[in-house]
PDB file of N, CA and C in Angstrom:
ATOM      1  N   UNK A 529       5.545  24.847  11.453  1.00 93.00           N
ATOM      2  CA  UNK A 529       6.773  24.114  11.371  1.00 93.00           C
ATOM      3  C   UNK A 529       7.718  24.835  10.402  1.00 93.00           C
ATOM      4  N   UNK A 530       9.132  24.867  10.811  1.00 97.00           N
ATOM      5  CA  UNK A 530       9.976  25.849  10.249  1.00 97.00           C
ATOM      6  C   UNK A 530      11.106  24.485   9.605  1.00 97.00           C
ATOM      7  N   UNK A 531      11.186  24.227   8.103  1.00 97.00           N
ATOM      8  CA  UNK A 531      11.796  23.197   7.297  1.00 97.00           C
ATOM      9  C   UNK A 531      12.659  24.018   6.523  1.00 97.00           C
ATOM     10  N   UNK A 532      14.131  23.152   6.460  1.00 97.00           N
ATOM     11  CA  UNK A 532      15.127  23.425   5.654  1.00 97.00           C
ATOM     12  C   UNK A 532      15.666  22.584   4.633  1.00 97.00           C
ATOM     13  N   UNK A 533      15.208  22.663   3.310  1.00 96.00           N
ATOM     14  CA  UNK A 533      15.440  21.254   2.397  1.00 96.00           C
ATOM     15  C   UNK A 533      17.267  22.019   2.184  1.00 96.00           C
ATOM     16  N   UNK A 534      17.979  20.954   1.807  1.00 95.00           N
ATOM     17  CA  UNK A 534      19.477  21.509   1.616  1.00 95.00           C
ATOM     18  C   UNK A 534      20.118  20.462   0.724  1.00 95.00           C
ATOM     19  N   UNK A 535      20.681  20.635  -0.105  1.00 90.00           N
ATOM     20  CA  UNK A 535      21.618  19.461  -1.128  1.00 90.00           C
ATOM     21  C   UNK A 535      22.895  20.199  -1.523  1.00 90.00           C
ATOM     22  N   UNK A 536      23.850  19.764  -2.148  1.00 86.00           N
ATOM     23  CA  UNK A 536      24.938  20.178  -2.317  1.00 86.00           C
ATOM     24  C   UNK A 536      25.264  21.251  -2.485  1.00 86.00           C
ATOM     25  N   UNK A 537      24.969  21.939  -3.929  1.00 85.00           N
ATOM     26  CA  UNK A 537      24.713  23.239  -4.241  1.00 85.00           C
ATOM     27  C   UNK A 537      23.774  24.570  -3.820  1.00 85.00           C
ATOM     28  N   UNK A 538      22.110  23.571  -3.326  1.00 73.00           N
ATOM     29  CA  UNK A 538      21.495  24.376  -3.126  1.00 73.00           C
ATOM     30  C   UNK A 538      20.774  25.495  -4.371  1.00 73.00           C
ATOM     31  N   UNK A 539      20.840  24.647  -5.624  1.00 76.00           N
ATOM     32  CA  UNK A 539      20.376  25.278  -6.709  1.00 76.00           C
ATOM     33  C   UNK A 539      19.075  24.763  -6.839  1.00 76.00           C
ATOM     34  N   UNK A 540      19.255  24.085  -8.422  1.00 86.00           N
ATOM     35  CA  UNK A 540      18.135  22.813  -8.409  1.00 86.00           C
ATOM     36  C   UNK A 540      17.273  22.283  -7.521  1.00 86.00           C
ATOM     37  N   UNK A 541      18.545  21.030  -7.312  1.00 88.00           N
ATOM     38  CA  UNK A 541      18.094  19.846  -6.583  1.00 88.00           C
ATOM     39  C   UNK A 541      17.075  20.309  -5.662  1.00 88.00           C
ATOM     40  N   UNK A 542      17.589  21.018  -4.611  1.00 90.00           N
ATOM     41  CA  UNK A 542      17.125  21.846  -3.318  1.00 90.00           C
ATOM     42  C   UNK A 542      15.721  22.714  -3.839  1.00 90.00           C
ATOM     43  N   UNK A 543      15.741  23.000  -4.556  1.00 92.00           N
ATOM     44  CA  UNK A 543      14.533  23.974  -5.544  1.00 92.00           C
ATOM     45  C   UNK A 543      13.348  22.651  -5.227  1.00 92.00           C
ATOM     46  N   UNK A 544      13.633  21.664  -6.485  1.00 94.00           N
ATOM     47  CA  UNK A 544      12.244  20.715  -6.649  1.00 94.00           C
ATOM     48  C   UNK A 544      12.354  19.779  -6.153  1.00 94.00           C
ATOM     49  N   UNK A 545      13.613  19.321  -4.772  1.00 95.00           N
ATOM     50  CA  UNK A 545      12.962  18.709  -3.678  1.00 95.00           C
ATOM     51  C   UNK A 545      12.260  19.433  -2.411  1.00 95.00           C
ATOM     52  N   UNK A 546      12.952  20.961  -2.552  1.00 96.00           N
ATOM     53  CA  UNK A 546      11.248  21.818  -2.066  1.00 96.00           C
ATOM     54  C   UNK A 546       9.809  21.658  -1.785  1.00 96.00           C
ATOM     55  N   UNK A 547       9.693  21.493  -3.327  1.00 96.00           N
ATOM     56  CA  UNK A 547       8.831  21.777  -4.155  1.00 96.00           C
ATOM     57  C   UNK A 547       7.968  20.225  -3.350  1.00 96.00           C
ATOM     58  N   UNK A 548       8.471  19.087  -3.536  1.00 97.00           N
ATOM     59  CA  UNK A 548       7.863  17.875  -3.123  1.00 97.00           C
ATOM     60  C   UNK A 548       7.745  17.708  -1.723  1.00 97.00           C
ATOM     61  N   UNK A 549       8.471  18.231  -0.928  1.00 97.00           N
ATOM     62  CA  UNK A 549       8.430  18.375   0.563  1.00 97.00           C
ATOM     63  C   UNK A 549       6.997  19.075   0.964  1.00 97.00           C
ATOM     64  N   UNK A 550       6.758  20.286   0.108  1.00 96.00           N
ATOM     65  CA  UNK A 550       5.958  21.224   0.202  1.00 96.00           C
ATOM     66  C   UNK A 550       4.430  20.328  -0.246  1.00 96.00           C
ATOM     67  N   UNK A 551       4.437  19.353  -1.408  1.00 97.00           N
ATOM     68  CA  UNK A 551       3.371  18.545  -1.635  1.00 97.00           C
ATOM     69  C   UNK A 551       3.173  17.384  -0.795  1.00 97.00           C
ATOM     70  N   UNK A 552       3.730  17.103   0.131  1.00 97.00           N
ATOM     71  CA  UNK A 552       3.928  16.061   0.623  1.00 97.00           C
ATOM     72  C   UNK A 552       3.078  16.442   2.579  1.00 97.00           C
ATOM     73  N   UNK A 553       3.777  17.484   2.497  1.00 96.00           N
ATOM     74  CA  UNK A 553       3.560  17.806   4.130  1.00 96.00           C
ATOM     75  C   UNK A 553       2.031  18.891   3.631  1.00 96.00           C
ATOM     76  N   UNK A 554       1.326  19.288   2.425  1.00 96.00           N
ATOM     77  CA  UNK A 554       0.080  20.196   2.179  1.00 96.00           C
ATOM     78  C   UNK A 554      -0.894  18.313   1.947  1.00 96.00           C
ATOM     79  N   UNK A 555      -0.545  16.965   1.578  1.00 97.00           N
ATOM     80  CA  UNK A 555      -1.291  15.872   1.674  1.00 97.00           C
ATOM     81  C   UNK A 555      -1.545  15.352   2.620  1.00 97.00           C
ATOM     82  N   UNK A 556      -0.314  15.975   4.118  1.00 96.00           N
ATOM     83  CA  UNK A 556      -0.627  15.026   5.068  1.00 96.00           C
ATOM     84  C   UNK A 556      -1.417  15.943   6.096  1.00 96.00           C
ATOM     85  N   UNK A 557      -1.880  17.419   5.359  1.00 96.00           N
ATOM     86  CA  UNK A 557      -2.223  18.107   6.411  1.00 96.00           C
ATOM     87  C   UNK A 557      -1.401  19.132   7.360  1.00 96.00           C
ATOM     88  N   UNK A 558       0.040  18.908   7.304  1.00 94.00           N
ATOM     89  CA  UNK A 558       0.908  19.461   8.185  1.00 94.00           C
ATOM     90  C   UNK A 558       1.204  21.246   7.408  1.00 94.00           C
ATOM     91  N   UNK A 559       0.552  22.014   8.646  1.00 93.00           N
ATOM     92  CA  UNK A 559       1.080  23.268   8.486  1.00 93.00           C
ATOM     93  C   UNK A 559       2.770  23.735   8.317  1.00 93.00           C
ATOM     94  N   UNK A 560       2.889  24.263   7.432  1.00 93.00           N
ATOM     95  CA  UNK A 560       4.101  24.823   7.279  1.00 93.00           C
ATOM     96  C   UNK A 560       4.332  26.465   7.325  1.00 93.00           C
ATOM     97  N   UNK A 561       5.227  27.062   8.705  1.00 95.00           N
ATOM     98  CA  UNK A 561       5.332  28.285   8.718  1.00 95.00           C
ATOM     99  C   UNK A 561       6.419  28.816   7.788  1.00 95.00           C
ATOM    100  N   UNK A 562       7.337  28.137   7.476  1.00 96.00           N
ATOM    101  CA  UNK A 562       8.149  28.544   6.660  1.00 96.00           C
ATOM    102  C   UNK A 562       8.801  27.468   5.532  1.00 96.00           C
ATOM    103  N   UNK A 563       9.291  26.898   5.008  1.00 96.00           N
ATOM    104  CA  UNK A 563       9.934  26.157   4.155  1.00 96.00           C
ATOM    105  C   UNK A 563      11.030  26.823   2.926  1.00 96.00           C
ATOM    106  N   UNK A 564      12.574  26.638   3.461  1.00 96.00           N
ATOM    107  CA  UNK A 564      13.537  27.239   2.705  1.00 96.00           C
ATOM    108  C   UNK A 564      14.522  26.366   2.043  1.00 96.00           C
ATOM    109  N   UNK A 565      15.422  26.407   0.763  1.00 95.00           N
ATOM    110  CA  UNK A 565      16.322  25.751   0.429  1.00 95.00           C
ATOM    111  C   UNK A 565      17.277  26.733   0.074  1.00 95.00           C
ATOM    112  N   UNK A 566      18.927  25.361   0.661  1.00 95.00           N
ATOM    113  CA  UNK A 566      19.608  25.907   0.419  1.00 95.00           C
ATOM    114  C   UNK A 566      20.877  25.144   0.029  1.00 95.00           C
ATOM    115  N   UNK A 567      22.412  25.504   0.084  1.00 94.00           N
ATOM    116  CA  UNK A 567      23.115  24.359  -0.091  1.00 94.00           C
ATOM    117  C   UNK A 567      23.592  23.555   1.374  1.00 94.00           C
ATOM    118  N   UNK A 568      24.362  22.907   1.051  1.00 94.00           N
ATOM    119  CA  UNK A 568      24.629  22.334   2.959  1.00 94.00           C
ATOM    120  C   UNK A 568      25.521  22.867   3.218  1.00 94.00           C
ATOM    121  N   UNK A 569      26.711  23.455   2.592  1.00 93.00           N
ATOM    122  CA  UNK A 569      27.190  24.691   3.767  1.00 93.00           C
ATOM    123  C   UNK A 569      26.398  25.621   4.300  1.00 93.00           C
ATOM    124  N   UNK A 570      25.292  25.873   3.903  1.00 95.00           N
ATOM    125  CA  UNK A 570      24.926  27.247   4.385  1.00 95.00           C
ATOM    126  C   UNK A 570      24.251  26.242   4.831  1.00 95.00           C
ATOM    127  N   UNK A 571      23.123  25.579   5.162  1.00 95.00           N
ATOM    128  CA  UNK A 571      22.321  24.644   5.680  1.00 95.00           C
ATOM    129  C   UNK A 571      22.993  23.835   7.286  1.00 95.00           C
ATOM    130  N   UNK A 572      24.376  23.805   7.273  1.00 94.00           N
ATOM    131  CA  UNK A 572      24.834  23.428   8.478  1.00 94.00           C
ATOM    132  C   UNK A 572      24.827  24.547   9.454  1.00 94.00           C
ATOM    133  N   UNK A 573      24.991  25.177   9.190  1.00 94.00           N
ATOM    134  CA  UNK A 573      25.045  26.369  10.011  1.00 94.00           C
ATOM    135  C   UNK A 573      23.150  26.977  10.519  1.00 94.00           C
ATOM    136  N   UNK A 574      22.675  26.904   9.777  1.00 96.00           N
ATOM    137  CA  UNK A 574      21.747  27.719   9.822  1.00 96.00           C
ATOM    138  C   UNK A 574      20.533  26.129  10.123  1.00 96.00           C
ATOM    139  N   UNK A 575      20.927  25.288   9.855  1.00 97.00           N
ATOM    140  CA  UNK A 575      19.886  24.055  10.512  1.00 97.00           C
ATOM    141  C   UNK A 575      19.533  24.216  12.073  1.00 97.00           C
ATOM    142  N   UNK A 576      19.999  24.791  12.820  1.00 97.00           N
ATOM    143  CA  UNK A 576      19.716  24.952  13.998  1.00 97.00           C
ATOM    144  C   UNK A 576      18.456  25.766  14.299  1.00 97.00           C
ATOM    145  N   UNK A 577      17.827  26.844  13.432  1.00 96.00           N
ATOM    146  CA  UNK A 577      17.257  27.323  13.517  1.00 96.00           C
ATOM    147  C   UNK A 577      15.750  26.486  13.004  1.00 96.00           C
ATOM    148  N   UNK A 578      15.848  25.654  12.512  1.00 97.00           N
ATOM    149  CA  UNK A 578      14.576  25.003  11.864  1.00 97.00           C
ATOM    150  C   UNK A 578      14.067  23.679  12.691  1.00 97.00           C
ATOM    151  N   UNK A 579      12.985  23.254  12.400  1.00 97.00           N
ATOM    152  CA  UNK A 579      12.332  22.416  13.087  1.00 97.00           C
ATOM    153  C   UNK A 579      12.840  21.222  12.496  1.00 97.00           C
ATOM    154  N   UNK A 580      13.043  21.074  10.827  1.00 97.00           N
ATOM    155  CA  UNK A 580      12.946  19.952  10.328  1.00 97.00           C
ATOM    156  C   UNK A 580      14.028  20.281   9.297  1.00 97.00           C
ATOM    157  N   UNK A 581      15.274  19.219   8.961  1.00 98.00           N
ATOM    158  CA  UNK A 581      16.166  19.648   7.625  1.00 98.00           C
ATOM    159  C   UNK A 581      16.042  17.976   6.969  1.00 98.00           C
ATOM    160  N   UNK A 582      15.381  18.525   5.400  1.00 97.00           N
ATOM    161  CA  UNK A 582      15.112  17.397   4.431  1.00 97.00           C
ATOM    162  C   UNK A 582      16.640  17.685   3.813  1.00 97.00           C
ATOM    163  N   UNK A 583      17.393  16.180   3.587  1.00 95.00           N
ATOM    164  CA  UNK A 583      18.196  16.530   2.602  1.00 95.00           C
ATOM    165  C   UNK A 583      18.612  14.807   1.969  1.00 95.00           C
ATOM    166  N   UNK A 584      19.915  14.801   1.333  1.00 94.00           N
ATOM    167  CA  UNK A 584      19.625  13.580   0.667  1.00 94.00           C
ATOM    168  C   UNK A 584      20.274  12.831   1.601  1.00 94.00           C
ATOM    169  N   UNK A 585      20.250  11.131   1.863  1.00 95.00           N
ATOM    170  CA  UNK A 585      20.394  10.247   2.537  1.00 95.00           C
ATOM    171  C   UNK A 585      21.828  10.519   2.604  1.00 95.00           C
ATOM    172  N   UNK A 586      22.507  10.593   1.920  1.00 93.00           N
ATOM    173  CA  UNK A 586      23.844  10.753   2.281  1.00 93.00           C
ATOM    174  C   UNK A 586      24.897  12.014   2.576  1.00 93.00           C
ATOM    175  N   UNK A 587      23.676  12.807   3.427  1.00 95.00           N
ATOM    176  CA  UNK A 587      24.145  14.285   4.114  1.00 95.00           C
ATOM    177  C   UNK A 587      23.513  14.341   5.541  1.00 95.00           C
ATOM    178  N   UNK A 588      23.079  13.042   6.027  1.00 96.00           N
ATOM    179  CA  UNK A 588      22.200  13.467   7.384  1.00 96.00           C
ATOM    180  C   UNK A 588      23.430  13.386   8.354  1.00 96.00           C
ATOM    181  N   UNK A 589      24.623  12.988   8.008  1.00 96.00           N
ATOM    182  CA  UNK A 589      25.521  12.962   9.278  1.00 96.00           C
ATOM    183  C   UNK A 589      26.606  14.525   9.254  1.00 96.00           C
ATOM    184  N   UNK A 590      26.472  15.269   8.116  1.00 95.00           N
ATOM    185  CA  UNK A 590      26.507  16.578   8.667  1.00 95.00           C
ATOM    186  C   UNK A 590      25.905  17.665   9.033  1.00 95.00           C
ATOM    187  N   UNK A 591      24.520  17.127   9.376  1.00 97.00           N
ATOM    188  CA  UNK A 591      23.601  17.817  10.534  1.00 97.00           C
ATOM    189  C   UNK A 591      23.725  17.143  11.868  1.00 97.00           C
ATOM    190  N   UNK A 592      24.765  16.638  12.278  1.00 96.00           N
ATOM    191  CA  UNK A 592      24.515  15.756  13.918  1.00 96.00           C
ATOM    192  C   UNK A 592      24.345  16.518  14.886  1.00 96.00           C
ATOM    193  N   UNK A 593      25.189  18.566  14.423  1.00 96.00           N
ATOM    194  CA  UNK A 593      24.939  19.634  15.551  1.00 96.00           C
ATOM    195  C   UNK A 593      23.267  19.610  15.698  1.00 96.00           C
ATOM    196  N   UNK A 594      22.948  19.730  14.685  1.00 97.00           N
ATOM    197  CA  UNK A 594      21.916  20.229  14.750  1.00 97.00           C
ATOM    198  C   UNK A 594      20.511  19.201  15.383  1.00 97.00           C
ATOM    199  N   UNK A 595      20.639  18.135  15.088  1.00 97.00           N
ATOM    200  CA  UNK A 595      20.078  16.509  15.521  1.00 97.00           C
ATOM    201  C   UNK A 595      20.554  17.067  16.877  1.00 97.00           C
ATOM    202  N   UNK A 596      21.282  17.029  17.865  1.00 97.00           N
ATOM    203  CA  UNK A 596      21.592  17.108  19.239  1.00 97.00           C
ATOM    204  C   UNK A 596      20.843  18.042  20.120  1.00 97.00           C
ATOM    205  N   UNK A 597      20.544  19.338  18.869  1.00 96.00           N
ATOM    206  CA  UNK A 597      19.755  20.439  19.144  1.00 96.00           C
ATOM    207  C   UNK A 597      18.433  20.130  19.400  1.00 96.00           C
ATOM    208  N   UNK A 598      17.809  18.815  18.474  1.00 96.00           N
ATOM    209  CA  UNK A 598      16.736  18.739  18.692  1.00 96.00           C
ATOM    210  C   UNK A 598      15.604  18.734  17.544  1.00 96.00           C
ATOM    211  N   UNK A 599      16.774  19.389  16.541  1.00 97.00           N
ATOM    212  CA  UNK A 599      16.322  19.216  14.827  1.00 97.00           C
ATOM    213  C   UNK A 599      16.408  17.986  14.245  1.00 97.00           C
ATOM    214  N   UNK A 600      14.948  17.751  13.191  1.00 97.00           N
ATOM    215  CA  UNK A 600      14.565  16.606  12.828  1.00 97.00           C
ATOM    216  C   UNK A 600      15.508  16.746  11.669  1.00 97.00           C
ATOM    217  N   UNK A 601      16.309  15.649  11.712  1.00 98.00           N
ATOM    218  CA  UNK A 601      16.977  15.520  10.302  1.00 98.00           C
ATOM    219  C   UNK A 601      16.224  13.959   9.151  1.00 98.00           C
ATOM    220  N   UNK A 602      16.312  14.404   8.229  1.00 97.00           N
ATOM    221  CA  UNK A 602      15.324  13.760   7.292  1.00 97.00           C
ATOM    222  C   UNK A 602      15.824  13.544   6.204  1.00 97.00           C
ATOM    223  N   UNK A 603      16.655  12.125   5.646  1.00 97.00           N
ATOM    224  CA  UNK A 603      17.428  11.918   4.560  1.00 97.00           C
ATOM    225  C   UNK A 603      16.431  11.260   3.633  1.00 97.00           C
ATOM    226  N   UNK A 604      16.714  11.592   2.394  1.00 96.00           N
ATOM    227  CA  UNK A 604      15.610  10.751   1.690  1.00 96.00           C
ATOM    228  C   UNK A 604      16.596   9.931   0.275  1.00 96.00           C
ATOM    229  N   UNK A 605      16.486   8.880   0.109  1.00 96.00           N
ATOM    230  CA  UNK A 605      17.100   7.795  -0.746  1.00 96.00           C
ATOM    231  C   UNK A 605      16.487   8.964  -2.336  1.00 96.00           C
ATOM    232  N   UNK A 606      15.479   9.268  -2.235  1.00 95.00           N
ATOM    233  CA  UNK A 606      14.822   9.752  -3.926  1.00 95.00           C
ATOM    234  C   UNK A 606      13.877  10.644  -3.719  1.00 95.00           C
ATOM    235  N   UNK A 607      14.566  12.337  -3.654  1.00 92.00           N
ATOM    236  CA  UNK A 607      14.490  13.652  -3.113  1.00 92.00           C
ATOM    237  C   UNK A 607      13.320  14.216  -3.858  1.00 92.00           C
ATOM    238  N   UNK A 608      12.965  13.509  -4.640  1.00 93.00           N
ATOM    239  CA  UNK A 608      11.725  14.093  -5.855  1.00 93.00           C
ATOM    240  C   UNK A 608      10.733  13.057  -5.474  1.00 93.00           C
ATOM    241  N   UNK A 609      10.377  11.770  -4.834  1.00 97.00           N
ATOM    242  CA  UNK A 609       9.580  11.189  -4.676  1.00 97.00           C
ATOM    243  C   UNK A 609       8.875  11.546  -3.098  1.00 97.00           C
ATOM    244  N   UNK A 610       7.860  11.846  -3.804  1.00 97.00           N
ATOM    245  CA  UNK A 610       6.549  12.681  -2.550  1.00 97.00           C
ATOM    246  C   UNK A 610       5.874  11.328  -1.706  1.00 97.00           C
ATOM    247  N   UNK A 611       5.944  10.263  -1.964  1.00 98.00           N
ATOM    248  CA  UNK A 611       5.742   9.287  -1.332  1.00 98.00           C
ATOM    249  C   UNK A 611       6.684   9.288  -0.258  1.00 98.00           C
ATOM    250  N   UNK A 612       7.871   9.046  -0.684  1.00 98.00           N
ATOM    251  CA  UNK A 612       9.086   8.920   0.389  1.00 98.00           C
ATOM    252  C   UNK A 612       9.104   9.712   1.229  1.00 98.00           C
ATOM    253  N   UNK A 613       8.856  11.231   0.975  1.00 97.00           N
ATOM    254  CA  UNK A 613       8.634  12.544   2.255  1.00 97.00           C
ATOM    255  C   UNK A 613       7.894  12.062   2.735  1.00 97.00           C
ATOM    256  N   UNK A 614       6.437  11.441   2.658  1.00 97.00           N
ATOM    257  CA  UNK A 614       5.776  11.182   3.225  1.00 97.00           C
ATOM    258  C   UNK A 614       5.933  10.079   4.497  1.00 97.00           C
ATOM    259  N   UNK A 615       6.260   9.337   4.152  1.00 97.00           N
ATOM    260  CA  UNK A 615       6.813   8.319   4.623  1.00 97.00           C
ATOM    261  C   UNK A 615       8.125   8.864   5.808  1.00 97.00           C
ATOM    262  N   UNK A 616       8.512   9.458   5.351  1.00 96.00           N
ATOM    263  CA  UNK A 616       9.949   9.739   5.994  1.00 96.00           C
ATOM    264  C   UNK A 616       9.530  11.278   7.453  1.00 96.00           C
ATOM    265  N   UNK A 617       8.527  11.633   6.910  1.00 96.00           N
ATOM    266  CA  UNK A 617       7.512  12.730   7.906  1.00 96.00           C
ATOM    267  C   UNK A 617       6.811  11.617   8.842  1.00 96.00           C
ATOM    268  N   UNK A 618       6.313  10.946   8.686  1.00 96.00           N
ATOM    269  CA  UNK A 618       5.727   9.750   9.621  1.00 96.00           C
ATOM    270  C   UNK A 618       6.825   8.990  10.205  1.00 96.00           C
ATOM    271  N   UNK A 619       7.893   8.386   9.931  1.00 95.00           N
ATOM    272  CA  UNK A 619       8.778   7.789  10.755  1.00 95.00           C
ATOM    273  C   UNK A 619       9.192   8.742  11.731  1.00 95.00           C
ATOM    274  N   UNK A 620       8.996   9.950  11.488  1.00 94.00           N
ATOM    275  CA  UNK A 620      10.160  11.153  12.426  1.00 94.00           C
ATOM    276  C   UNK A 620       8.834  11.651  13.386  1.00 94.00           C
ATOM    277  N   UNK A 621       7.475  11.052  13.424  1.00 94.00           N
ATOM    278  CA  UNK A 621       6.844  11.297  14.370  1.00 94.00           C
ATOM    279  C   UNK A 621       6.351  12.739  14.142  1.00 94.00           C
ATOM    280  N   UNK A 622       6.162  13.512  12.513  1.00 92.00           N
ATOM    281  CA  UNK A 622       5.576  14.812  12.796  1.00 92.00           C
ATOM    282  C   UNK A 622       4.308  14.666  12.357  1.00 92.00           C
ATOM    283  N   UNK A 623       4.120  13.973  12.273  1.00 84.00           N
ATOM    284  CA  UNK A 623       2.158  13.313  11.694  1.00 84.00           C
ATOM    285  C   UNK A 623       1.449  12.254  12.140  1.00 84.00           C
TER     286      UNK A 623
END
């Protein structure tokens, strides 16, 4: 599975909600071929290419190209809580 975590800047945030995406989908078992962060300009563009884009709840409606494509878009209310990926990987049907 090819995942794109993305937040505003694409510094930080995007860094160690990575980081929890990455603990979250290695608890539920789910192979990961790639996992990248970035900011959401560059993340809109380039979401097309990924299976899955984690970002925060209030950026999933500028991935809708990419949702149409067929990409799982994945908003999360609290980007550091590994419960919630979890949770939010099971509603989207990849586990």
């Amino acid at each position: 599975m090819r995942i794109l975590v993305s937040c505003a800047n694409g510094a930080g945030t995007s860094l160690m909600m990575k980081m929890k995406v990455q603990q979250a989908l290695k608890e539920l078992g789910i192979e990961i071929r790639e996992i990248r962060h970035c900011s959401i300009s560059e993340g809109k563009s380039a979401a097309k290419n990924y299976d899955v884009v984690f970002c925060s709840a209030n950026f999933v409606d500028m991935f809708k190209d990419a949702e149409a494509k067929g990409v799982k878009i994945i908003g999360m209310k609290n980007i550091l809580s590994v419960e919630e990926a979890k949770d939010r990987l099971k509603e989207a049907g990849l586990c």
